[in-house]
mmCIF file of C-alpha atoms in Angstrom:
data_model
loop_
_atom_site.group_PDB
_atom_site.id
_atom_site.type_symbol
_atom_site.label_atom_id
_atom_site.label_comp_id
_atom_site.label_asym_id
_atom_site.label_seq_id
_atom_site.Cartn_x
_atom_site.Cartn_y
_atom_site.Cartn_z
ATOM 1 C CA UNK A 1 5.747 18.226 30.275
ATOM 2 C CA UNK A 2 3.164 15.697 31.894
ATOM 3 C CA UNK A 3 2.529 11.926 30.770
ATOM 4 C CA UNK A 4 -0.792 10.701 32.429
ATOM 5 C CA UNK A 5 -0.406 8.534 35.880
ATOM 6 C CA UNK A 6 -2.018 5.392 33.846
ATOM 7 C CA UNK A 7 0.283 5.784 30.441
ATOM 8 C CA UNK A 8 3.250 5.528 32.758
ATOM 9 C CA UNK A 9 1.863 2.139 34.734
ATOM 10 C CA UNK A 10 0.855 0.467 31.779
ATOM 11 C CA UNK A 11 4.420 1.154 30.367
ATOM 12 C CA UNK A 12 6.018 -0.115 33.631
ATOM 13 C CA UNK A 13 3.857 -2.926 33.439
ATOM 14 C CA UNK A 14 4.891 -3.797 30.041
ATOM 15 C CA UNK A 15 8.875 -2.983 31.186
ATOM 16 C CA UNK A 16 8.623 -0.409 28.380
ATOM 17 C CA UNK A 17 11.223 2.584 28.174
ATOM 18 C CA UNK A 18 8.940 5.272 29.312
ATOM 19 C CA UNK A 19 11.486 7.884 28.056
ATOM 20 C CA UNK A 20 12.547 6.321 24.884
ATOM 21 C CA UNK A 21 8.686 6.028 23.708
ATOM 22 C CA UNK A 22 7.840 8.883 24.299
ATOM 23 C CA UNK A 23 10.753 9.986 22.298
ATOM 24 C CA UNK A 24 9.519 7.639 19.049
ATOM 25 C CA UNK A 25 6.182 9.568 20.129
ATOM 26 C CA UNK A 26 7.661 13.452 19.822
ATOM 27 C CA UNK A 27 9.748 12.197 16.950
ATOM 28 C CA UNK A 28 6.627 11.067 14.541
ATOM 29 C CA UNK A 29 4.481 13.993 15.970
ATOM 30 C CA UNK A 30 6.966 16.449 14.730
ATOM 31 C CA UNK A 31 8.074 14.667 11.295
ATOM 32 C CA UNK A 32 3.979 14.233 10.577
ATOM 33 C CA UNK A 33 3.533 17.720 11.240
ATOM 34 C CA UNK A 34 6.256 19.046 9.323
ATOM 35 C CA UNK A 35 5.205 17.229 5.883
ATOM 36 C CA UNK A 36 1.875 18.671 6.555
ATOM 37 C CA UNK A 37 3.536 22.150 6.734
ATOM 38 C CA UNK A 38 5.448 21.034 3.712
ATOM 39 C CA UNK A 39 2.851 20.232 1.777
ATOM 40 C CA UNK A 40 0.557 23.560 2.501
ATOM 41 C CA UNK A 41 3.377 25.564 1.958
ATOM 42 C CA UNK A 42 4.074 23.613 -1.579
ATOM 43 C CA UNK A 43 0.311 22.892 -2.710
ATOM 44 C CA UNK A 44 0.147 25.366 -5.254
ATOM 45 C CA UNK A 45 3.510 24.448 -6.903
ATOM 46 C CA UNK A 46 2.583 20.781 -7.224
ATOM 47 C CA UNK A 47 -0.683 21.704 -8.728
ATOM 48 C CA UNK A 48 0.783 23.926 -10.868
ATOM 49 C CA UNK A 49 3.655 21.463 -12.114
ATOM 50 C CA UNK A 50 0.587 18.563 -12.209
ATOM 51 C CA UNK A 51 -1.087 20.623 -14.370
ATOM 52 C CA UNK A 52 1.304 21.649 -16.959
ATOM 53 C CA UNK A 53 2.530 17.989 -16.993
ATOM 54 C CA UNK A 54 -1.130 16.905 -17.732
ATOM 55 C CA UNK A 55 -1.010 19.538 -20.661
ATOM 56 C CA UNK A 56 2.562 19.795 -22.242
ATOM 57 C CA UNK A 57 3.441 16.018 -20.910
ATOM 58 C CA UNK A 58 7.336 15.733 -18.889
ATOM 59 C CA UNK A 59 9.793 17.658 -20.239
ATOM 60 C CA UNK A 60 12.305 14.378 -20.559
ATOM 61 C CA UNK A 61 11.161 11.174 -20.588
ATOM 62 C CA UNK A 62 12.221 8.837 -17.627
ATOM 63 C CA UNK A 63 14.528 5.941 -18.644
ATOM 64 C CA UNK A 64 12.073 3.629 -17.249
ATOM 65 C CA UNK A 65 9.751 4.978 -19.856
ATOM 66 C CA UNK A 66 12.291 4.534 -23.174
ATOM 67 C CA UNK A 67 11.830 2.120 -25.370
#
């Protein structure tokens, strides 16, 4: 792949780790796009367990919930 001529100088400029940045950059491009394939994928099942939750209420309550 290709990082624009101007990315690069400013990075030099800045004594930036070209390489390692635009490592951080892949890594959140690809963790950002796999919740949003998560979530498409799962978007009916959440909807489905919000709505029986907001009809038959959680099946056990949460301890932080007991009184």
């Amino acid at each position: 792949f290709t990082v624009r001529a101007d990315l690069i100088a400013q990075a030099q400029a800045l004594k930036l780790n070209a390489s390692r940045a635009a490592e951080a950059g892949l890594e959140s491009a690809i963790k950002e796009a796999r919740a949003k394939a998560w979530l498409a994928k799962n978007t009916d099942a959440i909807r489905a367990h919000n709505a029986r939750i907001a009809t038959s209420g959680m099946l056990i309550t949460p301890l932080w919930l007991r009184r």
